[in-house]
Structures are given as structure tokens and as C-alpha cells.
Amino acid sequence: MEEKIDFEKLREEMVEYQMKRRGIKNEKVLSAFLKVPREKFVPADLQNCAYDDCPLPIGYGQTISQPYMVAIMTELAEPEKGDKVLEIGTGSGYQTAILCQLGCDVYSIERIPELAEKARKTLQQLGYKPTIIVGDGTIGYQEFSPYKIIIVTAGAPEIPQSLVDQLEEGGKIIIPVGDLYSQELIRGIKRKGKLVKEYHGGCQFVPLKGKEGWK
Ligand code: SAM
């Protein structure tokens, strides 16, 4: 008989060893990671690896990001309940779920329709209510702008101007920028219409493809 996996315990260990001990401090963020069942966002045959300290394949050449990377991006965004957030790259929907769990009003764009559909179903089953949009997130989503936070979960050659335009004054964009193989995680805060940038270390994301991304 197959042994039942204690996902709750794995979740607690992930938060302790992969997040708290690496410097993630925001209690609300940590508590959201304790509540979202990551195993629901990975393919069925990889559920036993759902809490491993690495990204995992989710099909179509894409990945669910490493838990720590999702945590650091969320912490840098400093989300508060009710914040309007635009996420580019829904993927599995895990980052979307974390933002919903924090009480944000989330709009998430995914360019691969099959992934968007799967994520939409998973999020719905868990009771989260983000707006999932199929399209090119490099041009943002004008209709609901401006956004308090924009989180880009794919690697960009540069920060798309459309996203800067759709960010509210004082708002934050979190985005990996670099080449196709490695990037630097940037937090930009919009001050008087321009981004003030901070650099938060190296990372590796799948490419952000689109009009203002990789062609
Ligand atoms: N946030 C995701 C999660 O929690 O599973 C991880 C996303 S994965 C690292 C990056 C995603 O960005 C992929 O699903 C990819 O298809 C998507 N993507 C790439 N370019 C995009 C674009 N221009 N617009 C929307 N999605 C894009």
C-alpha cells in the first residue's frame, strides 16, 4: 500500500527551512505559504516533490517557481489586503493563490491558454477568485490599471514600458531582468512617473515572450 504524504508537515518545513531561515520575515507572507496547498499546483506525478527546494515542470516547457523565489518576490511586493495586483505569467497559479490568500485583488495574465485554463480551475476549486486573462502580459492590461503592484514571473530583457505606465504612483514592480539564461531580480518603485530601482540578486526564470519581451 502506498504511504500517505503529510503535506501539512512538508508545508511547515518549507516555510521554516526554505523561507524563515533564509530571511523571509513578513509574518503575513509566511502565514499565506502555510495555507496554500502547493501540491495542488504541480502535476499529479510530481506531488511528492511539491515542497522540494526547486522549480518543477508544469508542461508546455514552463515551470512552477522555486518556493523561496515566490516568497522573496511576494515579500518585496509588500502586499496589503485589497491591493490591486497584476501578475504576468500565471503558470500553475501558485503565486496567484498566495496573493489571493493575502487578500489582494489579483489580475493574472498567461500567454499559454491551456495553462491559464488549468490554473483557473485549480484556483476556483480552492475558493480563490482572481481574474485570469489569456494574452501577452508584456503590454499589461490597461482595462483595470493602474495597479499597486505588478509581479512578473518570467525573465525579461528589460522592464516593459507598458507595465511602468500601468503602475500607480508609489506602486511597485517586481521583475527578473537579464538575458535568456540568468537574470537579476529588480524591485522598481514608481516615483514622479519614473522607476527607482533596487537589485535583489541573481535568479533564473523562463523567458517573458511577447511584444515588449523576448520575440
Ligand atoms: N507564477 C507561476 C507559478 O506560480 O506557477 C510561475 C510562472 S512560470 C515561471 C512563467 C510563466 O510566464 C509561464 O507560464 C509562461 O507561459 C508565462 N509567460 C511568458 N511570457 C508571457 C507573457 N508575455 N504574458 C503572459 N505570460 C507569459
PDB file of C-alpha atoms and ligand atoms in Angstrom:
ATOM      1  CA  MET A   1       0.000   0.000   0.000  1.00  0.00           C
ATOM      2  CA  GLU A   2       1.220   3.493  -0.865  1.00  0.00           C
ATOM      3  CA  GLU A   3       2.154   5.685   2.103  1.00  0.00           C
ATOM      4  CA  LYS A   4       0.067   8.856   2.526  1.00  0.00           C
ATOM      5  CA  ILE A   5       2.104  12.049   2.251  1.00  0.00           C
ATOM      6  CA  ASP A   6       1.749  14.519   5.134  1.00  0.00           C
ATOM      7  CA  PHE A   7       1.561  17.694   3.012  1.00  0.00           C
ATOM      8  CA  GLU A   8       0.834  19.904   6.027  1.00  0.00           C
ATOM      9  CA  LYS A   9       4.097  18.852   7.644  1.00  0.00           C
ATOM     10  CA  LEU A  10       6.011  19.372   4.375  1.00  0.00           C
ATOM     11  CA  ARG A  11       4.443  22.842   4.108  1.00  0.00           C
ATOM     12  CA  GLU A  12       5.546  23.748   7.637  1.00  0.00           C
ATOM     13  CA  GLU A  13       9.084  22.511   6.903  1.00  0.00           C
ATOM     14  CA  MET A  14       9.191  24.501   3.640  1.00  0.00           C
ATOM     15  CA  VAL A  15       8.247  27.690   5.478  1.00  0.00           C
ATOM     16  CA  GLU A  16      10.756  27.071   8.285  1.00  0.00           C
ATOM     17  CA  TYR A  17      13.808  25.877   6.319  1.00  0.00           C
ATOM     18  CA  GLN A  18      13.397  27.414   2.865  1.00  0.00           C
ATOM     19  CA  MET A  19      11.857  30.744   3.899  1.00  0.00           C
ATOM     20  CA  LYS A  20      12.287  31.821   7.549  1.00  0.00           C
ATOM     21  CA  ARG A  21      15.872  30.599   7.833  1.00  0.00           C
ATOM     22  CA  ARG A  22      16.789  32.359   4.581  1.00  0.00           C
ATOM     23  CA  GLY A  23      15.499  35.669   5.844  1.00  0.00           C
ATOM     24  CA  ILE A  24      11.832  35.900   4.844  1.00  0.00           C
ATOM     25  CA  LYS A  25      10.341  37.852   7.756  1.00  0.00           C
ATOM     26  CA  ASN A  26       6.906  39.144   6.770  1.00  0.00           C
ATOM     27  CA  GLU A  27       4.550  37.170   9.045  1.00  0.00           C
ATOM     28  CA  LYS A  28       1.535  37.617   6.771  1.00  0.00           C
ATOM     29  CA  VAL A  29       3.506  36.300   3.805  1.00  0.00           C
ATOM     30  CA  LEU A  30       4.796  33.305   5.787  1.00  0.00           C
ATOM     31  CA  SER A  31       1.306  32.552   7.007  1.00  0.00           C
ATOM     32  CA  ALA A  32      -0.056  32.595   3.423  1.00  0.00           C
ATOM     33  CA  PHE A  33       2.536  29.962   2.431  1.00  0.00           C
ATOM     34  CA  LEU A  34       1.353  27.801   5.334  1.00  0.00           C
ATOM     35  CA  LYS A  35      -2.201  27.903   3.971  1.00  0.00           C
ATOM     36  CA  VAL A  36      -1.849  27.370   0.208  1.00  0.00           C
ATOM     37  CA  PRO A  37      -1.601  23.676  -0.777  1.00  0.00           C
ATOM     38  CA  ARG A  38       1.294  23.726  -3.264  1.00  0.00           C
ATOM     39  CA  GLU A  39       0.689  20.049  -4.114  1.00  0.00           C
ATOM     40  CA  LYS A  40      -2.487  21.094  -5.978  1.00  0.00           C
ATOM     41  CA  PHE A  41      -0.437  23.269  -8.369  1.00  0.00           C
ATOM     42  CA  VAL A  42       2.012  20.616  -9.609  1.00  0.00           C
ATOM     43  CA  PRO A  43       1.334  17.721 -12.000  1.00  0.00           C
ATOM     44  CA  ALA A  44      -0.126  14.647 -10.242  1.00  0.00           C
ATOM     45  CA  ASP A  45       3.011  12.537 -10.786  1.00  0.00           C
ATOM     46  CA  LEU A  46       5.166  15.214  -9.094  1.00  0.00           C
ATOM     47  CA  GLN A  47       3.049  15.739  -5.991  1.00  0.00           C
ATOM     48  CA  ASN A  48       5.640  14.039  -3.799  1.00  0.00           C
ATOM     49  CA  CYS A  49       8.150  16.745  -4.914  1.00  0.00           C
ATOM     50  CA  ALA A  50       5.728  19.676  -4.435  1.00  0.00           C
ATOM     51  CA  TYR A  51       7.641  21.064  -1.428  1.00  0.00           C
ATOM     52  CA  ASP A  52      11.156  20.468  -2.788  1.00  0.00           C
ATOM     53  CA  ASP A  53      13.516  23.425  -2.830  1.00  0.00           C
ATOM     54  CA  CYS A  54      13.431  23.863  -6.637  1.00  0.00           C
ATOM     55  CA  PRO A  55      11.213  24.787  -9.589  1.00  0.00           C
ATOM     56  CA  LEU A  56       9.206  21.931 -11.162  1.00  0.00           C
ATOM     57  CA  PRO A  57       7.930  21.371 -14.726  1.00  0.00           C
ATOM     58  CA  ILE A  58       4.228  22.091 -15.287  1.00  0.00           C
ATOM     59  CA  GLY A  59       4.099  21.250 -19.023  1.00  0.00           C
ATOM     60  CA  TYR A  60       4.443  23.360 -22.215  1.00  0.00           C
ATOM     61  CA  GLY A  61       8.118  23.949 -21.323  1.00  0.00           C
ATOM     62  CA  GLN A  62       7.114  26.051 -18.289  1.00  0.00           C
ATOM     63  CA  THR A  63       7.722  25.765 -14.543  1.00  0.00           C
ATOM     64  CA  ILE A  64       6.220  26.457 -11.151  1.00  0.00           C
ATOM     65  CA  SER A  65       8.905  28.613  -9.498  1.00  0.00           C
ATOM     66  CA  GLN A  66      11.045  27.543  -6.531  1.00  0.00           C
ATOM     67  CA  PRO A  67       9.075  28.241  -3.308  1.00  0.00           C
ATOM     68  CA  TYR A  68      11.761  30.616  -1.975  1.00  0.00           C
ATOM     69  CA  MET A  69      11.653  32.682  -5.186  1.00  0.00           C
ATOM     70  CA  VAL A  70       7.857  33.054  -4.861  1.00  0.00           C
ATOM     71  CA  ALA A  71       8.371  34.065  -1.219  1.00  0.00           C
ATOM     72  CA  ILE A  72      11.043  36.678  -1.909  1.00  0.00           C
ATOM     73  CA  MET A  73       9.032  38.236  -4.749  1.00  0.00           C
ATOM     74  CA  THR A  74       5.921  38.353  -2.558  1.00  0.00           C
ATOM     75  CA  GLU A  75       7.822  39.871   0.366  1.00  0.00           C
ATOM     76  CA  LEU A  76       9.405  42.528  -1.882  1.00  0.00           C
ATOM     77  CA  ALA A  77       5.945  43.462  -3.161  1.00  0.00           C
ATOM     78  CA  GLU A  78       4.742  44.186   0.431  1.00  0.00           C
ATOM     79  CA  PRO A  79       1.134  43.311  -0.449  1.00  0.00           C
ATOM     80  CA  GLU A  80      -1.708  44.548   1.737  1.00  0.00           C
ATOM     81  CA  LYS A  81      -5.298  43.376   1.814  1.00  0.00           C
ATOM     82  CA  GLY A  82      -7.286  44.957  -1.039  1.00  0.00           C
ATOM     83  CA  ASP A  83      -4.239  45.915  -3.157  1.00  0.00           C
ATOM     84  CA  LYS A  84      -4.825  45.657  -6.891  1.00  0.00           C
ATOM     85  CA  VAL A  85      -2.132  43.353  -8.263  1.00  0.00           C
ATOM     86  CA  LEU A  86      -1.242  42.474 -11.843  1.00  0.00           C
ATOM     87  CA  GLU A  87       0.703  39.238 -12.242  1.00  0.00           C
ATOM     88  CA  ILE A  88       2.360  38.394 -15.563  1.00  0.00           C
ATOM     89  CA  GLY A  89       2.812  34.624 -16.020  1.00  0.00           C
ATOM     90  CA  THR A  90       0.046  32.729 -14.224  1.00  0.00           C
ATOM     91  CA  GLY A  91       1.742  29.378 -14.909  1.00  0.00           C
ATOM     92  CA  SER A  92       0.400  26.912 -12.346  1.00  0.00           C
ATOM     93  CA  GLY A  93      -1.460  29.641 -10.428  1.00  0.00           C
ATOM     94  CA  TYR A  94       0.566  29.135  -7.225  1.00  0.00           C
ATOM     95  CA  GLN A  95       1.853  32.723  -6.960  1.00  0.00           C
ATOM     96  CA  THR A  96      -1.676  33.890  -7.817  1.00  0.00           C
ATOM     97  CA  ALA A  97      -3.046  31.824  -4.924  1.00  0.00           C
ATOM     98  CA  ILE A  98      -0.522  33.286  -2.472  1.00  0.00           C
ATOM     99  CA  LEU A  99      -1.559  36.822  -3.478  1.00  0.00           C
ATOM    100  CA  CYS A 100      -5.264  35.920  -3.185  1.00  0.00           C
ATOM    101  CA  GLN A 101      -4.599  34.349   0.229  1.00  0.00           C
ATOM    102  CA  LEU A 102      -3.112  37.718   1.278  1.00  0.00           C
ATOM    103  CA  GLY A 103      -6.406  39.379   0.340  1.00  0.00           C
ATOM    104  CA  CYS A 104      -5.222  41.082  -2.866  1.00  0.00           C
ATOM    105  CA  ASP A 105      -7.435  41.772  -5.839  1.00  0.00           C
ATOM    106  CA  VAL A 106      -5.476  39.784  -8.427  1.00  0.00           C
ATOM    107  CA  TYR A 107      -5.398  40.045 -12.228  1.00  0.00           C
ATOM    108  CA  SER A 108      -3.116  37.432 -13.764  1.00  0.00           C
ATOM    109  CA  ILE A 109      -2.129  37.088 -17.428  1.00  0.00           C
ATOM    110  CA  GLU A 110      -0.869  33.880 -19.065  1.00  0.00           C
ATOM    111  CA  ARG A 111       0.079  33.516 -22.732  1.00  0.00           C
ATOM    112  CA  ILE A 112      -0.489  29.727 -22.929  1.00  0.00           C
ATOM    113  CA  PRO A 113      -4.276  29.116 -22.934  1.00  0.00           C
ATOM    114  CA  GLU A 114      -4.025  25.520 -21.619  1.00  0.00           C
ATOM    115  CA  LEU A 115      -2.019  26.634 -18.557  1.00  0.00           C
ATOM    116  CA  ALA A 116      -4.407  29.531 -17.919  1.00  0.00           C
ATOM    117  CA  GLU A 117      -7.372  27.150 -18.025  1.00  0.00           C
ATOM    118  CA  LYS A 118      -5.772  24.632 -15.675  1.00  0.00           C
ATOM    119  CA  ALA A 119      -4.751  27.346 -13.212  1.00  0.00           C
ATOM    120  CA  ARG A 120      -8.238  28.867 -13.354  1.00  0.00           C
ATOM    121  CA  LYS A 121      -9.785  25.505 -12.398  1.00  0.00           C
ATOM    122  CA  THR A 122      -7.321  24.829  -9.571  1.00  0.00           C
ATOM    123  CA  LEU A 123      -7.808  28.301  -8.102  1.00  0.00           C
ATOM    124  CA  GLN A 124     -11.585  28.025  -8.370  1.00  0.00           C
ATOM    125  CA  GLN A 125     -11.571  24.622  -6.626  1.00  0.00           C
ATOM    126  CA  LEU A 126      -9.634  26.171  -3.740  1.00  0.00           C
ATOM    127  CA  GLY A 127     -12.080  29.074  -3.483  1.00  0.00           C
ATOM    128  CA  TYR A 128      -9.784  31.830  -4.789  1.00  0.00           C
ATOM    129  CA  LYS A 129     -11.287  34.444  -7.100  1.00  0.00           C
ATOM    130  CA  PRO A 130      -8.607  36.080  -9.258  1.00  0.00           C
ATOM    131  CA  THR A 131      -9.256  37.285 -12.808  1.00  0.00           C
ATOM    132  CA  ILE A 132      -7.232  35.091 -15.189  1.00  0.00           C
ATOM    133  CA  ILE A 133      -6.605  36.561 -18.633  1.00  0.00           C
ATOM    134  CA  VAL A 134      -5.101  34.831 -21.674  1.00  0.00           C
ATOM    135  CA  GLY A 135      -2.804  37.181 -23.543  1.00  0.00           C
ATOM    136  CA  ASP A 136       0.526  38.938 -23.827  1.00  0.00           C
ATOM    137  CA  GLY A 137       1.347  40.306 -20.388  1.00  0.00           C
ATOM    138  CA  THR A 138       4.298  42.373 -21.637  1.00  0.00           C
ATOM    139  CA  ILE A 139       1.763  45.026 -22.656  1.00  0.00           C
ATOM    140  CA  GLY A 140      -0.039  44.718 -19.311  1.00  0.00           C
ATOM    141  CA  TYR A 141      -3.803  45.015 -19.054  1.00  0.00           C
ATOM    142  CA  GLN A 142      -4.919  48.590 -19.496  1.00  0.00           C
ATOM    143  CA  GLU A 143      -8.575  47.992 -18.602  1.00  0.00           C
ATOM    144  CA  PHE A 144      -8.012  47.542 -14.861  1.00  0.00           C
ATOM    145  CA  SER A 145      -4.957  49.819 -14.471  1.00  0.00           C
ATOM    146  CA  PRO A 146      -3.387  51.447 -12.520  1.00  0.00           C
ATOM    147  CA  TYR A 147      -2.033  48.661 -10.319  1.00  0.00           C
ATOM    148  CA  LYS A 148      -0.471  48.994  -6.884  1.00  0.00           C
ATOM    149  CA  ILE A 149       1.783  46.004  -7.557  1.00  0.00           C
ATOM    150  CA  ILE A 150       2.973  44.279 -10.733  1.00  0.00           C
ATOM    151  CA  ILE A 151       4.750  40.924 -10.358  1.00  0.00           C
ATOM    152  CA  VAL A 152       6.402  39.437 -13.439  1.00  0.00           C
ATOM    153  CA  THR A 153       7.227  35.749 -13.053  1.00  0.00           C
ATOM    154  CA  ALA A 154       9.228  35.303 -16.279  1.00  0.00           C
ATOM    155  CA  GLY A 155      12.623  36.734 -17.256  1.00  0.00           C
ATOM    156  CA  ALA A 156      12.533  39.975 -19.276  1.00  0.00           C
ATOM    157  CA  PRO A 157      15.228  41.584 -21.476  1.00  0.00           C
ATOM    158  CA  GLU A 158      14.183  44.945 -19.974  1.00  0.00           C
ATOM    159  CA  ILE A 159      11.302  46.393 -17.968  1.00  0.00           C
ATOM    160  CA  PRO A 160       8.329  46.789 -20.361  1.00  0.00           C
ATOM    161  CA  GLN A 161       7.323  50.478 -20.570  1.00  0.00           C
ATOM    162  CA  SER A 162       3.622  49.495 -20.742  1.00  0.00           C
ATOM    163  CA  LEU A 163       3.938  47.953 -17.266  1.00  0.00           C
ATOM    164  CA  VAL A 164       5.597  51.092 -15.872  1.00  0.00           C
ATOM    165  CA  ASP A 165       2.780  53.176 -17.390  1.00  0.00           C
ATOM    166  CA  GLN A 166       0.142  50.951 -15.743  1.00  0.00           C
ATOM    167  CA  LEU A 167       1.725  51.142 -12.291  1.00  0.00           C
ATOM    168  CA  GLU A 168       0.249  53.697  -9.896  1.00  0.00           C
ATOM    169  CA  GLU A 169       2.441  56.411  -8.342  1.00  0.00           C
ATOM    170  CA  GLY A 170       4.237  54.826  -5.369  1.00  0.00           C
ATOM    171  CA  GLY A 171       3.446  51.352  -6.763  1.00  0.00           C
ATOM    172  CA  LYS A 172       5.986  48.534  -7.039  1.00  0.00           C
ATOM    173  CA  ILE A 173       7.045  46.276  -9.885  1.00  0.00           C
ATOM    174  CA  ILE A 174       8.963  43.080  -9.152  1.00  0.00           C
ATOM    175  CA  ILE A 175      10.640  41.661 -12.243  1.00  0.00           C
ATOM    176  CA  PRO A 176      13.610  39.472 -13.216  1.00  0.00           C
ATOM    177  CA  VAL A 177      15.671  41.252 -15.908  1.00  0.00           C
ATOM    178  CA  GLY A 178      18.631  39.883 -17.823  1.00  0.00           C
ATOM    179  CA  ASP A 179      19.396  37.500 -20.671  1.00  0.00           C
ATOM    180  CA  LEU A 180      17.696  34.224 -21.615  1.00  0.00           C
ATOM    181  CA  TYR A 181      19.687  32.195 -19.060  1.00  0.00           C
ATOM    182  CA  SER A 182      20.027  34.317 -15.952  1.00  0.00           C
ATOM    183  CA  GLN A 183      18.535  37.491 -14.593  1.00  0.00           C
ATOM    184  CA  GLU A 184      18.684  39.919 -11.685  1.00  0.00           C
ATOM    185  CA  LEU A 185      15.606  40.383  -9.536  1.00  0.00           C
ATOM    186  CA  ILE A 186      14.608  44.047  -9.627  1.00  0.00           C
ATOM    187  CA  ARG A 187      12.147  45.958  -7.483  1.00  0.00           C
ATOM    188  CA  GLY A 188      11.138  49.246  -9.058  1.00  0.00           C
ATOM    189  CA  ILE A 189       9.128  51.841  -7.136  1.00  0.00           C
ATOM    190  CA  LYS A 190       7.359  54.494  -9.215  1.00  0.00           C
ATOM    191  CA  ARG A 191       8.309  57.991  -8.060  1.00  0.00           C
ATOM    192  CA  LYS A 192       7.192  61.052 -10.068  1.00  0.00           C
ATOM    193  CA  GLY A 193       6.466  58.836 -13.064  1.00  0.00           C
ATOM    194  CA  LYS A 194       9.888  57.131 -13.076  1.00  0.00           C
ATOM    195  CA  LEU A 195      11.141  53.864 -11.597  1.00  0.00           C
ATOM    196  CA  VAL A 196      13.579  53.947  -8.704  1.00  0.00           C
ATOM    197  CA  LYS A 197      15.275  50.544  -8.904  1.00  0.00           C
ATOM    198  CA  GLU A 198      16.764  48.213  -6.303  1.00  0.00           C
ATOM    199  CA  TYR A 199      18.613  44.995  -7.139  1.00  0.00           C
ATOM    200  CA  HIS A 200      17.879  41.829  -5.197  1.00  0.00           C
ATOM    201  CA  GLY A 201      20.224  39.160  -6.507  1.00  0.00           C
ATOM    202  CA  GLY A 202      20.506  36.645  -9.309  1.00  0.00           C
ATOM    203  CA  CYS A 203      17.745  34.309 -10.469  1.00  0.00           C
ATOM    204  CA  GLN A 204      16.758  32.066 -13.385  1.00  0.00           C
ATOM    205  CA  PHE A 205      13.334  32.266 -14.986  1.00  0.00           C
ATOM    206  CA  VAL A 206      11.784  31.022 -18.212  1.00  0.00           C
ATOM    207  CA  PRO A 207      11.638  33.819 -20.818  1.00  0.00           C
ATOM    208  CA  LEU A 208       8.981  36.511 -20.894  1.00  0.00           C
ATOM    209  CA  LYS A 209       7.845  36.264 -24.514  1.00  0.00           C
ATOM    210  CA  GLY A 210       5.854  38.985 -26.234  1.00  0.00           C
ATOM    211  CA  LYS A 211       5.718  42.421 -27.806  1.00  0.00           C
ATOM    212  CA  GLU A 212       7.785  44.097 -25.055  1.00  0.00           C
ATOM    213  CA  GLY A 213       9.661  40.937 -24.056  1.00  0.00           C
ATOM    214  CA  TRP A 214      11.642  38.284 -25.956  1.00  0.00           C
ATOM    215  CA  LYS A 215      10.447  37.954 -29.564  1.00  0.00           C
TER     216      LYS A 215
HETATM  217  N1  SAM B   1       3.882  32.270 -11.346  1.00  0.00           N
HETATM  218  C1  SAM B   1       3.945  30.921 -11.849  1.00  0.00           C
HETATM  219  C2  SAM B   1       3.606  29.901 -10.830  1.00  0.00           C
HETATM  220  O1  SAM B   1       3.452  30.247  -9.653  1.00  0.00           O
HETATM  221  O2  SAM B   1       3.466  28.740 -11.245  1.00  0.00           O
HETATM  222  C3  SAM B   1       5.257  30.611 -12.486  1.00  0.00           C
HETATM  223  C4  SAM B   1       5.267  31.022 -13.861  1.00  0.00           C
HETATM  224  S1  SAM B   1       6.440  30.392 -14.986  1.00  0.00           S
HETATM  225  C5  SAM B   1       7.979  30.582 -14.195  1.00  0.00           C
HETATM  226  C6  SAM B   1       6.357  31.742 -16.149  1.00  0.00           C
HETATM  227  C7  SAM B   1       5.066  31.815 -16.919  1.00  0.00           C
HETATM  228  O3  SAM B   1       5.084  33.021 -17.685  1.00  0.00           O
HETATM  229  C8  SAM B   1       4.861  30.683 -17.910  1.00  0.00           C
HETATM  230  O4  SAM B   1       3.664  30.026 -17.651  1.00  0.00           O
HETATM  231  C9  SAM B   1       4.841  31.396 -19.269  1.00  0.00           C
HETATM  232  O5  SAM B   1       3.971  30.801 -20.210  1.00  0.00           O
HETATM  233  C10 SAM B   1       4.366  32.778 -18.867  1.00  0.00           C
HETATM  234  N2  SAM B   1       4.670  33.849 -19.811  1.00  0.00           N
HETATM  235  C11 SAM B   1       5.801  34.074 -20.530  1.00  0.00           C
HETATM  236  N3  SAM B   1       5.671  35.183 -21.280  1.00  0.00           N
HETATM  237  C12 SAM B   1       4.429  35.688 -21.012  1.00  0.00           C
HETATM  238  C13 SAM B   1       3.706  36.819 -21.482  1.00  0.00           C
HETATM  239  N4  SAM B   1       4.195  37.700 -22.347  1.00  0.00           N
HETATM  240  N5  SAM B   1       2.456  37.013 -20.987  1.00  0.00           N
HETATM  241  C14 SAM B   1       1.906  36.160 -20.102  1.00  0.00           C
HETATM  242  N6  SAM B   1       2.547  35.057 -19.646  1.00  0.00           N
HETATM  243  C15 SAM B   1       3.794  34.832 -20.084  1.00  0.00           C
END
